[in-house]
PDB file of C-alpha atoms in Angstrom:
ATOM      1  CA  UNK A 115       2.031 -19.199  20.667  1.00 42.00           C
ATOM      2  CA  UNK A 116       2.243 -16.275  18.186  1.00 54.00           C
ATOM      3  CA  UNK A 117       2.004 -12.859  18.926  1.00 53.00           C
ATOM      4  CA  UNK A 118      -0.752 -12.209  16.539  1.00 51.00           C
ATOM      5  CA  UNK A 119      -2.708 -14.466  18.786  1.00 54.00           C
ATOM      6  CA  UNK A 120      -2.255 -13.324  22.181  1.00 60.00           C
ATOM      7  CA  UNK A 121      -1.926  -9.378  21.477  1.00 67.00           C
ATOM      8  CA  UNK A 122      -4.015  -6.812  21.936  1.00 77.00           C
ATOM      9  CA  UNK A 123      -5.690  -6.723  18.595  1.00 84.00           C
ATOM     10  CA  UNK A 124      -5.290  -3.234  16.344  1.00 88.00           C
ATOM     11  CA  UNK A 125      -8.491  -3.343  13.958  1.00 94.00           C
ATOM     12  CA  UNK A 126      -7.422  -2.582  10.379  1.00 96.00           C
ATOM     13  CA  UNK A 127     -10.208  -0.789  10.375  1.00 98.00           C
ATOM     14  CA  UNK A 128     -11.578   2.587  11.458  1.00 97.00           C
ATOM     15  CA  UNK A 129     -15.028   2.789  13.143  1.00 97.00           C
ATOM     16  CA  UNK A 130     -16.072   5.253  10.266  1.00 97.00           C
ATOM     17  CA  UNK A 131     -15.343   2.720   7.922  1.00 98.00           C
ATOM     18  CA  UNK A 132     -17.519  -0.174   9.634  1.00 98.00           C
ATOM     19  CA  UNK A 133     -20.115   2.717  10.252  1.00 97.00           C
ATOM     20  CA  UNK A 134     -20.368   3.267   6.532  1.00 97.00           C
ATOM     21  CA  UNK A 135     -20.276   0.154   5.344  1.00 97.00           C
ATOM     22  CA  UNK A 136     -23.130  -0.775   7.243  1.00 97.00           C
ATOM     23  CA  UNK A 137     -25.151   2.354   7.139  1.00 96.00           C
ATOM     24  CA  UNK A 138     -24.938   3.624  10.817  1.00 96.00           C
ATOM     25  CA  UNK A 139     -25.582   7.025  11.575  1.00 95.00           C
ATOM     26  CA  UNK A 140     -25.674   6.534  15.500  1.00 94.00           C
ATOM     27  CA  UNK A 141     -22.950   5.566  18.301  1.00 94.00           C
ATOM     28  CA  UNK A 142     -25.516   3.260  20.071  1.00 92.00           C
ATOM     29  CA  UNK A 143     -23.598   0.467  18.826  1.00 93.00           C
ATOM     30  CA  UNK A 144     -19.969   1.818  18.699  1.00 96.00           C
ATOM     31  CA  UNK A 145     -18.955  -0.983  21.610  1.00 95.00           C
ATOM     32  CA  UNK A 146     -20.532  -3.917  19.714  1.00 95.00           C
ATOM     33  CA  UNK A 147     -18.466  -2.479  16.517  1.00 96.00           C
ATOM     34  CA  UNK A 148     -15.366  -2.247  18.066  1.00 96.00           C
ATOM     35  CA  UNK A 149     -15.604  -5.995  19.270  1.00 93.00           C
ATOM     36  CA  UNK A 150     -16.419  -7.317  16.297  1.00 93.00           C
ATOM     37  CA  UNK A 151     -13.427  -5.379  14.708  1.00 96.00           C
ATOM     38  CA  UNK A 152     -11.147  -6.272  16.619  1.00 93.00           C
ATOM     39  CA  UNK A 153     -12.678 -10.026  16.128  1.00 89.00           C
ATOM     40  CA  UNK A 154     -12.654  -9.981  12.325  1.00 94.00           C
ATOM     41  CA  UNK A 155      -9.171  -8.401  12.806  1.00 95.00           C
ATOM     42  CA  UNK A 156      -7.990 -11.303  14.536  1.00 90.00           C
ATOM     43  CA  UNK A 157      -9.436 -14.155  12.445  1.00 89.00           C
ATOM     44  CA  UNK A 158      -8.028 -12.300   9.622  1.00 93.00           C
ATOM     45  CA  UNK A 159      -3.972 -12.623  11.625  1.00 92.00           C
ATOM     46  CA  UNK A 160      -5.073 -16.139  12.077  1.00 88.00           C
ATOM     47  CA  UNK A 161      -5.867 -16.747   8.743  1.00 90.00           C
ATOM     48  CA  UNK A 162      -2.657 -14.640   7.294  1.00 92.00           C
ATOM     49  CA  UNK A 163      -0.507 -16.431  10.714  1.00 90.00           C
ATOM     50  CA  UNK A 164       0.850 -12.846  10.940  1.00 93.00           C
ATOM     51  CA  UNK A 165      -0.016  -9.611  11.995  1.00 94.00           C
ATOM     52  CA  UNK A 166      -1.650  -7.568   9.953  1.00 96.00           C
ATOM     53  CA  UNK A 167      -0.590  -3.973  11.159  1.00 96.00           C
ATOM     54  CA  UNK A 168       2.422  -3.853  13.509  1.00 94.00           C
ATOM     55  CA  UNK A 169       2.676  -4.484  16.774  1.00 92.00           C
ATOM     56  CA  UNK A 170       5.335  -7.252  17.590  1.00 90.00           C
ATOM     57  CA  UNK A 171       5.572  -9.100  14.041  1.00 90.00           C
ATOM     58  CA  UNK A 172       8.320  -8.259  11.882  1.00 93.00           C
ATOM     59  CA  UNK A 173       6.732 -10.144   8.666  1.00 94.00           C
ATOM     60  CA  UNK A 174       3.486  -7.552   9.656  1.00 95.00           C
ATOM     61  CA  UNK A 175       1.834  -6.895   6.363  1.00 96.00           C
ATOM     62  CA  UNK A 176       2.008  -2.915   7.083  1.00 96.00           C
ATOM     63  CA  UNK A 177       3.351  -0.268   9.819  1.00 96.00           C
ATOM     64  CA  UNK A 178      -0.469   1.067  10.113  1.00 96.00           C
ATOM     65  CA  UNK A 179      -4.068   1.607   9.423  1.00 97.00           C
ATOM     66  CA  UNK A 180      -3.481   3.915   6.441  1.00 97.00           C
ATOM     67  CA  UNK A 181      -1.210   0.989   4.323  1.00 97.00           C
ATOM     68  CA  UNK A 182      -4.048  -1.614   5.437  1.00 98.00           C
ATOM     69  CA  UNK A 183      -4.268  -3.208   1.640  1.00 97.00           C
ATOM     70  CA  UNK A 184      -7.882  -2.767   0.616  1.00 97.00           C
ATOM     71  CA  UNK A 185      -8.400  -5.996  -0.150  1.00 96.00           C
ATOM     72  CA  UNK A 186      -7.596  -6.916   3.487  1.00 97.00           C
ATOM     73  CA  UNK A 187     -10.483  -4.835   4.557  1.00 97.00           C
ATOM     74  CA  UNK A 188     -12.609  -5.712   2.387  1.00 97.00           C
ATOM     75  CA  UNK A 189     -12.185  -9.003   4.118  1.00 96.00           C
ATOM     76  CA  UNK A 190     -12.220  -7.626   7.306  1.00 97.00           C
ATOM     77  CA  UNK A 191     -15.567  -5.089   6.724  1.00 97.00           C
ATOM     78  CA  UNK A 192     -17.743  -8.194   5.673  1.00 95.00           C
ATOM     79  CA  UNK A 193     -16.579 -10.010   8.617  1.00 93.00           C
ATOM     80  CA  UNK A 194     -17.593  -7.484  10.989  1.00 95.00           C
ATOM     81  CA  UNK A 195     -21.138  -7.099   8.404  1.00 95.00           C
ATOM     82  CA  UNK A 196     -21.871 -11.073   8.783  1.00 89.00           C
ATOM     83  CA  UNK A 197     -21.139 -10.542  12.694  1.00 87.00           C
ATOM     84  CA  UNK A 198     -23.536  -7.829  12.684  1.00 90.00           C
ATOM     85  CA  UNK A 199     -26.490  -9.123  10.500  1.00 87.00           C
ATOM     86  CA  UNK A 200     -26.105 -12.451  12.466  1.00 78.00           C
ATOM     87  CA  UNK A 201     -25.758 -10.645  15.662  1.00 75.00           C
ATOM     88  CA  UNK A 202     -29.057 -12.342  16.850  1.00 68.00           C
ATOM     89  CA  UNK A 203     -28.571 -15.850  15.319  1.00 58.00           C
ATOM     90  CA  UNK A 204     -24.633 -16.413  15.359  1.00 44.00           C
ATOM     91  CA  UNK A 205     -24.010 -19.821  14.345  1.00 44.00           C
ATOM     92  CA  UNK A 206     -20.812 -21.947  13.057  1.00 46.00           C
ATOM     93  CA  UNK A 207     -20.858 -20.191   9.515  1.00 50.00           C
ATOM     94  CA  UNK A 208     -17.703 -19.422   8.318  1.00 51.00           C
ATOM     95  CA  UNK A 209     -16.379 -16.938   5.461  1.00 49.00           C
ATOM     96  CA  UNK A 210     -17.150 -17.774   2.053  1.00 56.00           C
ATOM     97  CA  UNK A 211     -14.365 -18.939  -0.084  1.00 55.00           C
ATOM     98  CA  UNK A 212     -14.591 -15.669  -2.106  1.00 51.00           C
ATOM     99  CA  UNK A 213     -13.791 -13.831   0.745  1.00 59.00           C
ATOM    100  CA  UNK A 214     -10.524 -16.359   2.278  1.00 62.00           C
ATOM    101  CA  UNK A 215      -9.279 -15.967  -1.140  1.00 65.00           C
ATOM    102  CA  UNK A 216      -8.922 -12.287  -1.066  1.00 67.00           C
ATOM    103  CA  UNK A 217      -6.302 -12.567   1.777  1.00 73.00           C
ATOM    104  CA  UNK A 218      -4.814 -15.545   0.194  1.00 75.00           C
ATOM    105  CA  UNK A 219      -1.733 -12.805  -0.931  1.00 71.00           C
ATOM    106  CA  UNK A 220      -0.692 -12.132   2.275  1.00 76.00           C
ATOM    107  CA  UNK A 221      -0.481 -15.212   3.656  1.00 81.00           C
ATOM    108  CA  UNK A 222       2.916 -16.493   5.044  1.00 81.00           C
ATOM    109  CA  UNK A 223       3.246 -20.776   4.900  1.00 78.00           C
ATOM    110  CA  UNK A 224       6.763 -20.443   6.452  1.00 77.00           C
ATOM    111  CA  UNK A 225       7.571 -18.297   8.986  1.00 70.00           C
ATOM    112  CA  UNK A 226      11.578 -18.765   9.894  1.00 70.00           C
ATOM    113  CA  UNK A 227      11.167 -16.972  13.049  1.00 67.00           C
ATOM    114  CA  UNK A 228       9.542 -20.393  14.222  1.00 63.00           C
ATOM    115  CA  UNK A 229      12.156 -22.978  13.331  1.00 57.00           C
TER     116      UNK A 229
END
């Protein structure tokens, strides 16, 4: 199994990001945040089948947080949103096309670190 899917997960994106995006002014939440972060995060790796900010993957997409393309958190920020507004009523909905498409760049099809 890949790295990307078995590593602790670094969210590519910052807590005051999430925060603002959804309008949150307190730190009641901050734990719930940080899980689904980390969660969107991941699904994004999956998605891309690498890692999105390094950790163990050479074919990473960037070194760190600050070279996080903004596309990529776009992604990422209304993943953790739809985790958050469904937070009550989570079902089996998955990310629009709209929003797959915007990571549809960094995807890698071939990885020769596999073969």
């Amino acid at each position: 199994m890949l790295a990307y899917l078995t590593d602790p997960i670094e969210p590519a994106v910052t807590l005051a990001e999430v925060k603002a995006h959804l309008h949150i002014d307190d730190d009641t939440e901050t734990d719930m945040l940080q899980q689904y972060m980390a969660a969107a995060t991941q699904e994004a790796e999956h998605h891309l089948c690498r890692e999105i900010i390094r950790r163990n993957d050479d074919k990473a997409v960037c070194e760190s947080i600050d070279d996080v393309p903004q596309a990529i958190k776009q992604v990422i920020l209304a993943r953790v949103a739809s985790f958050y507004s469904q937070r009550e009523d989570m079902g089996e909905r998955q990310l629009s096309t709209y929003y797959r498409n915007l990571l549809d760049p960094w995807i890698l099809y071939s990885r020769e670190d596999e073969e």
